[in-house]
CSV table of C-alpha atoms and ligand atoms in Angstrom, one decimal:
chain,number,residue,atom,x,y,z
A,1,MET,CA,10.4,-18.9,0.8
A,2,ARG,CA,8.6,-20.5,3.8
A,3,LEU,CA,9.8,-20.1,7.4
A,4,GLU,CA,9.9,-23.9,7.8
A,5,GLU,CA,12.8,-24.0,5.3
A,6,LEU,CA,14.8,-22.1,7.9
A,7,LEU,CA,14.1,-24.7,10.6
A,8,GLN,CA,16.9,-26.9,9.2
A,9,TYR,CA,19.4,-24.6,11.0
A,10,ASP,CA,19.8,-24.9,14.8
A,11,SER,CA,21.6,-21.6,15.6
A,12,ILE,CA,20.3,-18.5,14.0
A,13,THR,CA,21.3,-14.8,14.1
A,14,ILE,CA,18.7,-12.2,13.1
A,15,GLN,CA,20.1,-8.9,12.0
A,16,CYS,CA,18.2,-5.6,11.7
A,17,HIS,CA,19.6,-2.8,9.4
A,18,ASP,CA,22.0,-0.3,11.0
A,19,ASN,CA,20.2,2.5,12.8
A,20,PRO,CA,17.2,0.1,13.2
A,21,ASP,CA,13.7,1.5,13.2
A,22,ALA,CA,10.6,0.2,14.9
A,23,ASP,CA,9.7,-2.0,11.8
A,24,ALA,CA,13.2,-3.7,11.7
A,25,ILE,CA,13.2,-4.3,15.5
A,26,ALA,CA,9.6,-5.7,15.4
A,27,SER,CA,10.3,-7.9,12.4
A,28,GLY,CA,13.4,-9.3,14.1
A,29,PHE,CA,11.6,-9.7,17.4
A,30,ALA,CA,8.7,-11.7,15.9
A,31,LEU,CA,11.2,-14.0,14.1
A,32,TYR,CA,13.2,-14.4,17.3
A,33,TRP,CA,10.1,-15.4,19.1
A,34,TYR,CA,9.2,-17.9,16.4
A,35,PHE,CA,12.6,-19.6,16.3
A,36,GLN,CA,13.0,-19.6,20.1
A,37,ASN,CA,9.6,-21.4,20.5
A,38,ARG,CA,10.9,-24.0,18.1
A,39,GLY,CA,14.0,-24.7,20.3
A,40,LYS,CA,16.5,-22.9,18.2
A,41,GLN,CA,19.5,-20.9,19.6
A,42,VAL,CA,18.7,-17.4,18.5
A,43,ARG,CA,20.2,-13.9,18.7
A,44,LEU,CA,18.8,-10.6,17.6
A,45,VAL,CA,21.4,-8.1,16.7
A,46,TYR,CA,22.2,-4.9,14.8
A,47,ALA,CA,25.5,-3.3,13.9
A,48,GLY,CA,26.7,0.1,12.8
A,49,ARG,CA,28.2,3.0,14.7
A,50,ASN,CA,25.1,4.2,16.4
A,51,ARG,CA,23.2,2.6,19.3
A,52,ILE,CA,19.5,2.9,19.4
A,53,GLN,CA,18.8,6.3,21.0
A,54,LYS,CA,15.3,7.4,19.8
A,55,PRO,CA,13.1,7.6,22.9
A,56,ASN,CA,10.2,5.6,21.4
A,57,LEU,CA,12.6,2.8,20.3
A,58,LEU,CA,14.2,2.6,23.7
A,59,LEU,CA,10.7,2.4,25.3
A,60,MET,CA,9.7,-0.2,22.7
A,61,VAL,CA,12.7,-2.4,23.6
A,62,GLU,CA,12.2,-2.0,27.3
A,63,LYS,CA,8.4,-2.4,27.5
A,64,LEU,CA,8.2,-5.3,25.1
A,65,HIS,CA,11.3,-7.0,26.5
A,66,ILE,CA,13.0,-7.2,23.2
A,67,PRO,CA,16.4,-8.9,23.6
A,68,ILE,CA,18.2,-6.9,20.9
A,69,GLU,CA,22.0,-6.6,21.1
A,70,HIS,CA,24.3,-4.0,19.5
A,71,VAL,CA,27.5,-5.5,18.0
A,72,GLU,CA,30.1,-2.8,17.5
A,73,GLU,CA,32.1,-2.4,14.4
A,74,LYS,CA,35.4,-1.7,16.1
A,75,GLY,CA,35.3,-5.0,17.9
A,76,GLU,CA,36.0,-7.2,14.9
A,77,ALA,CA,36.2,-10.2,17.0
A,78,GLN,CA,32.8,-9.4,18.4
A,79,LEU,CA,31.3,-9.0,14.9
A,80,GLN,CA,32.7,-12.4,14.0
A,81,ALA,CA,31.4,-14.0,17.1
A,82,ALA,CA,27.9,-12.5,16.5
A,83,SER,CA,27.2,-14.4,13.4
A,84,ALA,CA,30.0,-16.8,12.6
A,85,ALA,CA,28.9,-19.1,15.3
A,86,ALA,CA,25.5,-19.2,13.9
A,87,GLU,CA,24.6,-21.4,11.0
A,88,LEU,CA,22.2,-19.0,9.5
A,89,LEU,CA,22.1,-15.2,9.4
A,90,ILE,CA,18.8,-13.6,8.5
A,91,THR,CA,18.7,-9.9,7.6
A,92,VAL,CA,15.3,-8.2,8.3
A,93,ASP,CA,13.9,-5.0,6.8
A,94,CYS,CA,17.1,-4.9,4.7
A,95,GLN,CA,19.0,-7.1,2.3
A,96,TYR,CA,22.3,-8.8,3.0
A,97,GLY,CA,25.1,-6.9,1.1
A,98,ALA,CA,23.1,-3.7,0.7
A,99,GLY,CA,24.5,-0.4,1.9
A,100,ASN,CA,22.3,0.2,4.9
A,101,VAL,CA,23.4,-3.0,6.8
A,102,THR,CA,26.9,-3.9,8.0
A,103,ARG,CA,28.0,-7.1,6.4
A,104,LEU,CA,28.5,-9.7,9.0
A,105,PRO,CA,30.3,-12.9,8.2
A,106,ALA,CA,27.9,-15.7,7.6
A,107,ARG,CA,27.8,-19.4,6.6
A,108,ASN,CA,24.3,-19.2,5.3
A,109,VAL,CA,22.1,-16.1,4.6
A,110,ALA,CA,18.4,-15.5,4.3
A,111,ILE,CA,16.6,-12.2,3.5
A,112,ILE,CA,13.2,-11.0,4.7
A,113,ASP,CA,12.4,-7.5,3.4
A,114,HIS,CA,9.8,-5.2,2.0
A,115,HIS,CA,12.1,-2.7,0.0
A,116,GLN,CA,12.7,-2.8,-3.7
A,117,THR,CA,14.8,-5.9,-4.6
A,118,GLU,CA,18.5,-5.0,-4.6
A,119,ILE,CA,20.2,-8.2,-3.9
A,120,THR,CA,19.3,-11.1,-6.2
A,121,ASP,CA,21.9,-13.8,-5.4
A,122,VAL,CA,20.5,-15.0,-2.1
A,123,ALA,CA,18.3,-18.1,-2.6
A,124,LEU,CA,16.6,-17.9,0.8
A,125,SER,CA,14.8,-14.6,0.1
A,126,GLU,CA,11.4,-13.2,0.7
A,127,ILE,CA,11.1,-9.7,-0.6
A,128,ASP,CA,7.7,-8.0,-1.1
A,129,PRO,CA,8.0,-4.3,-2.0
A,130,HIS,CA,4.2,-3.9,-2.1
A,131,LEU,CA,3.9,-4.1,1.7
A,132,GLY,CA,3.9,-1.1,4.0
A,133,SER,CA,6.1,-2.8,6.5
A,134,CYS,CA,8.5,-5.7,6.9
A,135,SER,CA,6.4,-6.5,10.0
A,136,THR,CA,3.5,-7.4,7.7
A,137,LEU,CA,5.7,-9.7,5.7
A,138,VAL,CA,6.9,-11.5,8.8
A,139,TRP,CA,3.3,-11.7,10.1
A,140,SER,CA,2.1,-13.2,6.9
A,141,MET,CA,4.9,-15.7,6.8
A,142,LEU,CA,4.1,-16.7,10.4
A,143,ARG,CA,0.5,-17.1,9.4
A,144,ASP,CA,1.4,-19.2,6.4
A,145,SER,CA,3.4,-21.6,8.6
A,146,GLY,CA,0.3,-22.1,10.8
A,147,CYS,CA,1.7,-20.0,13.7
A,148,ARG,CA,-0.8,-17.9,15.6
A,149,ILE,CA,0.4,-14.8,17.4
A,150,GLU,CA,-1.1,-14.9,20.8
A,151,ASP,CA,1.7,-13.1,22.6
A,152,SER,CA,0.6,-9.5,22.9
A,153,LYS,CA,4.2,-8.3,23.2
A,154,VAL,CA,5.0,-9.7,19.8
A,155,GLY,CA,1.6,-8.4,18.5
A,156,THR,CA,2.2,-4.9,19.8
A,157,ALA,CA,5.7,-4.8,18.3
A,158,LEU,CA,4.5,-5.8,14.8
A,159,TYR,CA,1.5,-3.4,15.1
A,160,TYR,CA,3.9,-0.6,16.0
A,161,GLY,CA,6.3,-1.6,13.2
A,162,LEU,CA,3.5,-1.1,10.6
A,163,TYR,CA,2.2,2.0,12.4
A,164,THR,CA,5.5,3.8,12.2
A,165,ASP,CA,6.3,2.7,8.6
A,166,THR,CA,3.0,4.0,7.3
A,167,ASN,CA,2.8,7.3,9.1
A,168,GLN,CA,0.3,6.2,11.7
A,169,PHE,CA,-1.6,4.0,9.2
A,170,SER,CA,-2.5,7.0,7.1
A,171,GLU,CA,-0.4,5.9,4.2
A,172,ILE,CA,-1.4,2.2,4.3
A,173,PHE,CA,-2.6,0.7,1.0
A,174,ASP,CA,-1.9,-3.0,0.8
A,175,PRO,CA,-4.8,-5.3,1.9
A,176,LEU,CA,-2.3,-7.5,3.8
A,177,ASP,CA,-1.2,-4.5,5.9
A,178,MET,CA,-4.8,-3.9,6.8
A,179,ASP,CA,-5.4,-7.5,7.6
A,180,MET,CA,-2.5,-7.5,10.0
A,181,ARG,CA,-3.6,-4.2,11.6
A,182,ASP,CA,-7.0,-5.7,12.2
A,183,ALA,CA,-5.9,-9.1,13.4
A,184,LEU,CA,-3.0,-8.6,15.9
A,185,PRO,CA,-3.4,-8.7,19.6
A,186,CYS,CA,-2.0,-5.3,20.7
A,187,GLU,CA,-1.6,-3.3,23.9
A,188,LYS,CA,-3.0,0.0,22.8
A,189,SER,CA,-1.8,1.8,25.9
A,190,LEU,CA,1.8,1.0,24.9
A,191,ILE,CA,1.3,2.3,21.4
A,192,THR,CA,0.0,5.6,23.0
A,193,LEU,CA,3.1,5.7,25.1
A,194,PHE,CA,5.5,5.1,22.1
A,195,ARG,CA,3.6,7.5,19.9
A,196,ASN,CA,4.1,10.3,22.3
A,197,SER,CA,7.8,9.8,22.7
A,198,ASN,CA,8.3,9.9,19.0
A,199,LEU,CA,10.3,13.2,18.5
A,200,SER,CA,13.5,14.3,19.9
A,201,LEU,CA,14.1,18.1,20.5
A,202,GLN,CA,16.5,18.0,17.6
A,203,GLU,CA,13.9,16.5,15.3
A,204,MET,CA,11.4,19.2,16.3
A,205,GLU,CA,14.0,21.7,15.2
A,206,ILE,CA,14.4,19.9,11.8
A,207,ALA,CA,10.7,20.1,11.3
A,208,GLY,CA,10.8,23.8,12.2
A,209,VAL,CA,13.7,24.6,9.9
A,210,ALA,CA,12.1,22.6,7.0
A,211,MET,CA,9.0,24.8,7.1
A,212,ILE,CA,10.9,28.0,6.5
A,213,ARG,CA,11.7,27.0,2.9
A,214,TYR,CA,9.1,25.8,0.5
A,215,ILE,CA,8.3,25.8,-3.2
A,216,TYR,CA,4.9,27.1,-4.0
A,217,ASN,CA,3.0,27.0,-7.3
A,218,ASP,CA,0.1,29.4,-7.4
A,219,ASP,CA,-1.3,28.1,-10.7
A,220,TYR,CA,-1.9,24.7,-9.2
A,221,ARG,CA,-1.8,25.7,-5.5
A,222,TYR,CA,0.7,23.0,-4.5
A,223,ALA,CA,3.6,23.2,-2.2
A,224,ILE,CA,6.8,21.2,-1.8
A,225,ILE,CA,9.1,21.0,1.2
A,226,ARG,CA,12.4,19.2,1.4
A,227,SER,CA,13.4,18.2,4.9
A,228,GLN,CA,16.8,17.4,6.3
A,229,PRO,CA,17.3,13.7,7.0
A,230,CYS,CA,14.9,12.8,9.8
A,231,ASP,CA,12.6,10.1,10.9
A,232,PRO,CA,10.0,9.6,8.2
A,233,ASN,CA,7.2,10.3,10.7
A,234,ILE,CA,8.3,13.9,10.6
A,235,LEU,CA,7.4,14.1,7.0
A,236,GLY,CA,3.8,13.2,7.9
A,237,LEU,CA,3.9,15.8,10.7
A,238,ILE,CA,5.1,18.6,8.4
A,239,SER,CA,2.7,17.7,5.6
A,240,ASP,CA,-0.2,17.6,8.0
A,241,PHE,CA,0.7,21.1,9.0
A,242,LEU,CA,1.4,22.4,5.5
A,243,ILE,CA,-1.9,21.2,4.1
A,244,GLN,CA,-3.8,23.4,6.6
A,245,VAL,CA,-2.4,26.5,4.9
A,246,ALA,CA,-5.2,28.2,3.0
A,247,GLU,CA,-3.3,28.7,-0.2
A,248,VAL,CA,-2.2,25.0,-0.3
A,249,ASP,CA,-4.5,22.5,-1.9
A,250,SER,CA,-2.0,19.7,-2.2
A,251,CYS,CA,1.5,19.2,-1.0
A,252,VAL,CA,4.5,16.9,-1.0
A,253,VAL,CA,7.1,16.7,1.8
A,254,TYR,CA,10.2,14.6,1.2
A,255,ASN,CA,13.7,13.8,2.3
A,256,GLU,CA,16.6,11.8,1.3
A,257,ILE,CA,17.3,8.6,3.0
A,258,GLY,CA,20.1,6.0,2.4
A,259,ASP,CA,18.7,4.3,-0.7
A,260,GLY,CA,16.3,7.0,-2.1
A,261,TYR,CA,13.6,9.5,-1.2
A,262,LYS,CA,10.8,9.0,1.2
A,263,PHE,CA,7.8,11.3,0.7
A,264,SER,CA,4.4,12.2,2.2
A,265,VAL,CA,1.5,13.6,0.1
A,266,ARG,CA,-1.6,15.5,1.4
A,267,SER,CA,-4.6,16.8,-0.5
A,268,CYS,CA,-7.7,18.7,0.6
A,269,ILE,CA,-9.5,18.9,-2.8
A,270,ARG,CA,-11.5,16.2,-4.5
A,271,GLU,CA,-9.7,16.8,-7.8
A,272,VAL,CA,-6.5,15.4,-6.3
A,273,GLN,CA,-6.5,12.1,-4.5
A,274,ALA,CA,-3.3,11.9,-2.4
A,275,ASN,CA,-3.0,8.1,-3.0
A,276,GLU,CA,-3.2,8.5,-6.7
A,277,LEU,CA,-0.8,11.4,-6.7
A,278,ALA,CA,1.7,9.4,-4.6
A,279,SER,CA,1.5,6.5,-7.0
A,280,PHE,CA,2.0,8.9,-10.0
A,281,LEU,CA,5.1,10.4,-8.4
A,282,ALA,CA,6.7,7.1,-7.8
A,283,GLU,CA,5.6,5.5,-11.1
A,284,GLY,CA,8.3,3.2,-12.5
A,285,ILE,CA,10.9,4.3,-9.8
A,286,GLY,CA,9.3,3.2,-6.5
A,287,SER,CA,5.9,2.8,-4.9
A,288,GLY,CA,3.3,5.0,-3.4
A,289,GLY,CA,-0.3,5.0,-2.1
A,290,GLY,CA,-2.5,5.5,0.8
A,291,HIS,CA,-5.8,7.3,1.3
A,292,ARG,CA,-7.6,10.1,-0.5
A,293,GLU,CA,-6.3,12.8,1.8
A,294,LYS,CA,-3.1,11.3,3.1
A,295,ALA,CA,-0.6,9.1,1.3
A,296,GLY,CA,3.1,8.5,1.0
A,297,GLY,CA,5.7,6.6,-0.9
A,298,PHE,CA,9.3,5.8,-1.6
A,299,ILE,CA,11.5,6.4,-4.6
A,300,ASN,CA,14.4,4.1,-5.1
A,301,ARG,CA,17.7,5.9,-5.8
A,302,ALA,CA,19.1,3.4,-8.3
A,303,LEU,CA,15.9,3.5,-10.4
A,304,TYR,CA,15.7,7.3,-10.1
A,305,GLU,CA,19.3,7.9,-11.2
A,306,ASN,CA,18.7,5.6,-14.2
A,307,VAL,CA,15.7,7.6,-15.4
A,308,TYR,CA,16.8,11.1,-14.3
A,309,PRO,CA,20.6,10.9,-14.2
A,310,THR,CA,21.2,14.7,-13.8
A,311,LEU,CA,18.0,16.0,-12.2
A,312,HIS,CA,18.1,17.2,-8.6
A,313,SER,CA,15.2,16.2,-6.4
A,314,GLU,CA,13.5,19.6,-6.0
A,315,ALA,CA,13.3,19.9,-9.8
A,316,PHE,CA,12.1,16.3,-10.1
A,317,PHE,CA,9.2,16.9,-7.7
A,318,SER,CA,8.2,20.2,-9.3
A,319,GLN,CA,8.3,18.8,-12.8
A,320,ARG,CA,6.4,15.7,-11.9
A,321,LEU,CA,3.7,17.8,-10.1
A,322,ASN,CA,3.4,20.1,-13.1
A,323,ASP,CA,3.1,17.2,-15.4
A,324,TYR,CA,0.4,15.8,-13.1
A,325,PHE,CA,-1.6,18.9,-13.3
A,326,ASP,CA,-0.8,20.0,-16.9
A,327,ASN,CA,-1.6,16.7,-18.6
A,328,CYS,CA,-4.9,15.7,-17.2
A,329,ARG,CA,-8.5,16.5,-18.2
A,330,ILE,CA,-11.2,16.5,-15.6
A,331,ILE,CA,-14.8,15.5,-16.5
A,332,TYR,CA,-17.8,16.2,-14.3
A,333,ALA,CA,-20.1,13.7,-15.9
A,334,GLY,CA,-23.3,15.2,-14.5
A,335,GLU,CA,-22.9,18.4,-16.5
A,336,TYR,CA,-20.5,17.4,-19.2
A,337,GLU,CA,-21.6,17.6,-22.9
A,338,ILE,CA,-19.7,14.7,-24.4
A,339,ASP,CA,-18.6,14.8,-28.1
A,340,LEU,CA,-19.5,11.6,-29.8
A,341,SER,CA,-18.0,12.4,-33.1
A,342,ASP,CA,-14.7,10.6,-32.5
A,343,MET,CA,-16.2,7.7,-30.5
A,344,ARG,CA,-17.1,4.3,-31.7
A,345,ARG,CA,-20.1,2.1,-30.8
A,346,TYR,CA,-19.4,-1.0,-28.8
A,347,ARG,CA,-21.6,-3.8,-27.4
A,348,LYS,CA,-21.1,-5.5,-24.1
A,349,LYS,CA,-20.0,-9.2,-24.4
A,350,PRO,CA,-21.7,-11.9,-22.4
A,351,VAL,CA,-18.9,-12.0,-19.8
A,352,HIS,CA,-18.9,-14.2,-16.7
A,353,ALA,CA,-19.1,-12.7,-13.2
A,354,GLY,CA,-19.6,-13.8,-9.7
A,355,TYR,CA,-22.4,-12.6,-7.4
A,356,VAL,CA,-23.2,-13.0,-3.7
A,357,GLU,CA,-26.7,-12.5,-2.3
A,358,ALA,CA,-25.5,-10.8,0.9
A,359,ALA,CA,-28.6,-11.5,2.9
A,360,HIS,CA,-28.1,-15.2,2.4
A,361,ILE,CA,-24.8,-15.2,4.2
A,362,LEU,CA,-25.2,-12.5,6.8
A,363,PRO,CA,-28.1,-11.0,8.7
A,364,ILE,CA,-29.7,-7.9,7.3
A,365,GLY,CA,-28.2,-4.8,8.8
A,366,THR,CA,-24.7,-6.2,9.3
A,367,PRO,CA,-22.0,-3.7,8.5
A,368,VAL,CA,-19.4,-5.3,6.3
A,369,THR,CA,-16.2,-4.4,4.6
A,370,VAL,CA,-15.1,-6.2,1.5
A,371,ARG,CA,-11.3,-6.0,1.2
A,372,THR,CA,-9.8,-6.3,-2.3
A,373,LEU,CA,-6.5,-5.4,-3.9
A,374,GLU,CA,-8.1,-2.1,-5.0
A,375,GLY,CA,-9.0,-1.2,-1.5
A,376,ASP,CA,-11.8,-1.5,1.1
A,377,VAL,CA,-15.5,-1.2,0.1
A,378,ASP,CA,-17.9,-0.7,3.0
A,379,MET,CA,-21.5,-1.9,2.7
A,380,THR,CA,-24.4,-2.7,4.9
A,381,VAL,CA,-26.2,-6.0,4.2
A,382,GLU,CA,-29.7,-5.3,2.8
A,383,GLU,CA,-32.5,-7.5,1.5
A,384,ASP,CA,-31.6,-6.7,-2.1
A,385,LEU,CA,-27.8,-6.2,-1.9
A,386,ILE,CA,-25.9,-8.2,-4.4
A,387,ILE,CA,-22.1,-8.2,-4.2
A,388,MET,CA,-20.6,-8.5,-7.6
A,389,ILE,CA,-17.1,-10.0,-8.4
A,390,GLY,CA,-15.8,-8.8,-11.8
A,391,ILE,CA,-13.4,-10.4,-14.2
A,392,ARG,CA,-10.4,-9.1,-12.4
A,393,GLY,CA,-11.5,-9.9,-8.9
A,394,GLU,CA,-12.8,-6.4,-8.4
A,395,VAL,CA,-15.8,-6.1,-6.2
A,396,TYR,CA,-18.8,-3.6,-6.3
A,397,PRO,CA,-22.3,-3.5,-4.8
A,398,ASN,CA,-25.4,-4.0,-7.0
A,399,HIS,CA,-29.1,-4.2,-6.3
A,400,ARG,CA,-31.4,-7.0,-7.2
A,401,GLU,CA,-33.5,-5.1,-9.7
A,402,ASN,CA,-30.4,-3.9,-11.7
A,403,PHE,CA,-28.8,-7.3,-11.3
A,404,GLU,CA,-31.8,-9.2,-12.8
A,405,LYS,CA,-32.0,-6.7,-15.7
A,406,ASN,CA,-28.4,-7.1,-16.7
A,407,TYR,CA,-27.3,-10.7,-15.7
A,408,THR,CA,-28.5,-14.2,-16.1
A,409,VAL,CA,-27.7,-16.7,-13.3
A,410,THR,CA,-26.1,-19.9,-14.6
A,411,GLY,CA,-26.6,-22.1,-11.6
A,412,GLU,CA,-23.0,-23.1,-11.5
A,413,PRO,CA,-20.7,-22.5,-8.6
A,414,TYR,CA,-18.3,-19.5,-9.1
A,415,ARG,CA,-14.6,-19.9,-9.5
A,416,LEU,CA,-12.4,-16.9,-9.0
A,417,SER,CA,-10.2,-16.5,-12.0
A,418,GLY,CA,-8.3,-13.7,-13.7
A,419,ALA,CA,-7.7,-11.9,-10.4
A,420,ARG,CA,-4.6,-9.8,-10.5
A,421,PRO,CA,-1.5,-11.4,-9.0
A,422,ARG,CA,0.1,-9.4,-6.3
A,423,GLY,CA,3.9,-9.7,-6.2
A,424,LYS,CA,5.3,-13.0,-5.2
A,425,SER,CA,2.5,-13.8,-2.8
A,426,GLY,CA,0.2,-14.3,-5.7
A,427,VAL,CA,-3.5,-13.4,-5.8
A,428,TYR,CA,-5.2,-11.5,-3.0
A,429,GLU,CA,-8.7,-13.0,-2.8
A,430,PRO,CA,-11.5,-10.6,-2.0
A,431,MET,CA,-12.5,-11.1,1.7
A,432,ILE,CA,-15.7,-10.1,3.4
A,433,HIS,CA,-15.2,-8.8,7.0
A,434,ASN,CA,-18.2,-8.7,9.3
A,435,ARG,CA,-17.5,-5.5,11.2
A,436,ALA,CA,-20.0,-6.4,13.9
A,437,THR,CA,-18.2,-9.7,14.9
A,438,GLY,CA,-14.8,-9.4,13.3
A,439,GLU,CA,-15.5,-12.7,11.4
A,440,VAL,CA,-13.8,-12.9,8.0
A,441,MET,CA,-14.8,-15.1,5.0
A,442,LYS,CA,-13.7,-15.6,1.5
A,443,LEU,CA,-16.2,-13.9,-0.7
A,444,ALA,CA,-15.8,-16.2,-3.7
A,445,ALA,CA,-16.6,-19.2,-1.6
A,446,HIS,CA,-20.2,-17.9,-1.3
A,447,ALA,CA,-20.6,-16.7,-4.8
A,448,GLY,CA,-22.6,-18.1,-7.7
A,449,SER,CA,-21.9,-17.6,-11.4
A,450,CYS,CA,-23.8,-15.3,-13.7
A,451,ILE,CA,-23.4,-14.0,-17.3
A,452,ALA,CA,-23.8,-10.4,-18.3
A,453,LYS,CA,-26.8,-10.3,-20.7
A,454,GLY,CA,-24.7,-8.2,-23.0
A,455,GLY,CA,-26.2,-6.2,-25.8
A,456,SER,CA,-26.1,-2.9,-23.9
A,457,HIS,CA,-24.4,-0.4,-26.2
A,458,ILE,CA,-21.9,2.3,-25.4
A,459,HIS,CA,-19.8,4.8,-27.2
A,460,ALA,CA,-16.1,4.6,-26.4
A,461,LYS,CA,-12.7,5.9,-27.4
A,462,GLU,CA,-9.2,5.2,-26.5
A,463,LEU,CA,-7.6,7.8,-24.2
A,464,THR,CA,-4.6,9.7,-25.4
A,465,GLU,CA,-4.1,11.5,-22.1
A,466,ARG,CA,-4.9,11.1,-18.4
A,467,VAL,CA,-8.5,11.8,-17.5
A,468,LYS,CA,-10.3,12.0,-14.2
A,469,VAL,CA,-14.0,11.3,-14.3
A,470,PHE,CA,-16.4,12.3,-11.6
A,471,THR,CA,-19.3,10.0,-12.5
A,472,ALA,CA,-22.9,11.0,-12.1
A,473,TRP,CA,-23.3,8.6,-9.2
A,474,ASP,CA,-20.2,9.6,-7.2
A,475,GLU,CA,-19.2,13.2,-7.2
A,476,GLU,CA,-16.7,12.9,-4.4
A,477,LYS,CA,-14.3,10.4,-5.9
A,478,TYR,CA,-12.9,10.3,-9.5
A,479,MET,CA,-12.2,7.3,-11.7
A,480,LEU,CA,-8.7,7.7,-13.2
A,481,GLY,CA,-8.1,6.9,-16.9
A,482,ARG,CA,-4.6,6.5,-18.2
A,483,LYS,CA,-3.4,6.7,-21.8
A,484,GLY,CA,-4.6,3.5,-23.5
A,485,ASP,CA,-7.7,3.1,-21.3
A,486,PHE,CA,-11.1,3.8,-22.6
A,487,LEU,CA,-13.6,6.6,-22.0
A,488,ALA,CA,-17.1,5.3,-22.3
A,489,VAL,CA,-20.6,6.6,-22.3
A,490,ARG,CA,-23.9,4.7,-22.4
A,491,CYS,CA,-25.9,5.2,-25.6
A,492,ASP,CA,-29.1,5.7,-23.6
A,493,ASP,CA,-27.6,8.1,-21.1
A,494,ARG,CA,-25.2,10.7,-22.3
A,495,HIS,CA,-24.2,11.6,-18.7
A,496,ASP,CA,-23.4,8.1,-17.7
A,497,ILE,CA,-19.7,8.6,-18.5
A,498,TYR,CA,-17.0,6.3,-17.0
A,499,VAL,CA,-13.5,4.9,-17.6
A,500,VAL,CA,-12.7,1.3,-18.5
A,501,GLU,CA,-9.2,-0.1,-18.0
A,502,ARG,CA,-7.7,-1.2,-21.3
A,503,GLU,CA,-7.5,-4.9,-20.6
A,504,ILE,CA,-10.9,-5.1,-19.1
A,505,PHE,CA,-12.3,-3.1,-22.0
A,506,PHE,CA,-11.2,-5.7,-24.7
A,507,GLU,CA,-12.5,-8.5,-22.5
A,508,THR,CA,-15.8,-6.9,-21.9
A,509,TYR,CA,-16.8,-5.0,-25.1
A,510,THR,CA,-16.8,-5.7,-28.8
A,511,PRO,CA,-17.4,-3.3,-31.7
A,512,ALA,CA,-21.1,-3.0,-32.6
B,1,MN,MN1,10.4,-1.1,7.1
């Protein structure tokens, strides 16, 4: 759905979920601003028994002049008036008809949300559960409709919406979220103010009580804490505290919220990457991700109850963590003696790739970040830096000598194909950010085509379990292999061990 489609209506009511949080308020506020600037009659409302009372939200509303109104449930007439007069009702950060939002009467309905899709019968819907915040979704819709956010009040609101929904950005993982964080005009002093009015005394007590009871596994040195219902930021607070305990190498802190479980993950050992553990915990029943040390996620109640109808949540998290540690082999490639007896020989096919000679597009010494669906890759432009774009749009640095040995330049322009689609918004194209100037360019637009010379031989076998490989060239970060992926080792270097994703493997290698 595009925002322009909603311009056919002249009077519009925007509704946040009940007990609105910063993300819902920010999303609603940005839409309010958009429609008001286009001459529409707009209202921004929320319903439910409780008025906004968290100090940070009260400050946000006051300092950013957000015209949000509370419509009370008991005043049926008022409820009717709030939306019935409007031609269109838009629910933000929630889905019309779902349990966390009071159903207001409406002539036409639209949904803009970033939770798992729950309501499927509303045609005017934009739901993208990949995103860390609904603010990001609204921001990208505004951008797609050619609208630039120059108003720093709106910018600050959206920034704070993402900030609070991703535990102060520590649990951010989608590239669009990072794009918004970097692009918005934002009054940082206000963020500081909001951030330090985040907890009520009651919530401090909840955090304290939560820390008295924990599950600890001394084989795997993990801890789990379940907290009473509280603002999700408190999960981050508790887990930041818990991970500092000497006996704890990784931890999960979670609580129950209306439609599922929200959790934070922390790790302080290289064998467990918090983002990978978070996505493992939520696999098939939600979403999770973040950074190596800090991550988080969400588990959808309906999906959970489908898969684990009788399991209570403490048991779920313990079992899932045990499964995570039990069923995984760790390979330190530098010292690992690989057994070739059950591996087959394969040869690299002459696959197409893209390459960018970095020094041709930016001055030598420029710090750059290449942003892809898989994450950010930082590099510095050097004379011989070649940035490669693989068959799935994945990006990695190479050096001229290695490049010339392994690839033939075709002389044709490069066309990005095969990149992984990302939700409804389609493909996220790799972008190169000049960190010195803030300039952003599409990487593929500057790429030429090349073909792998092929011929290089490897031994490989299909994985029957999860494997983490610390390659010989990166001992800090592992490559994860799942069942069905391939473990590979170069024939001419028994310590050059790595993992190739199943699909990429078949596209790249052929039996020798
Ligand atoms: Mn949200």
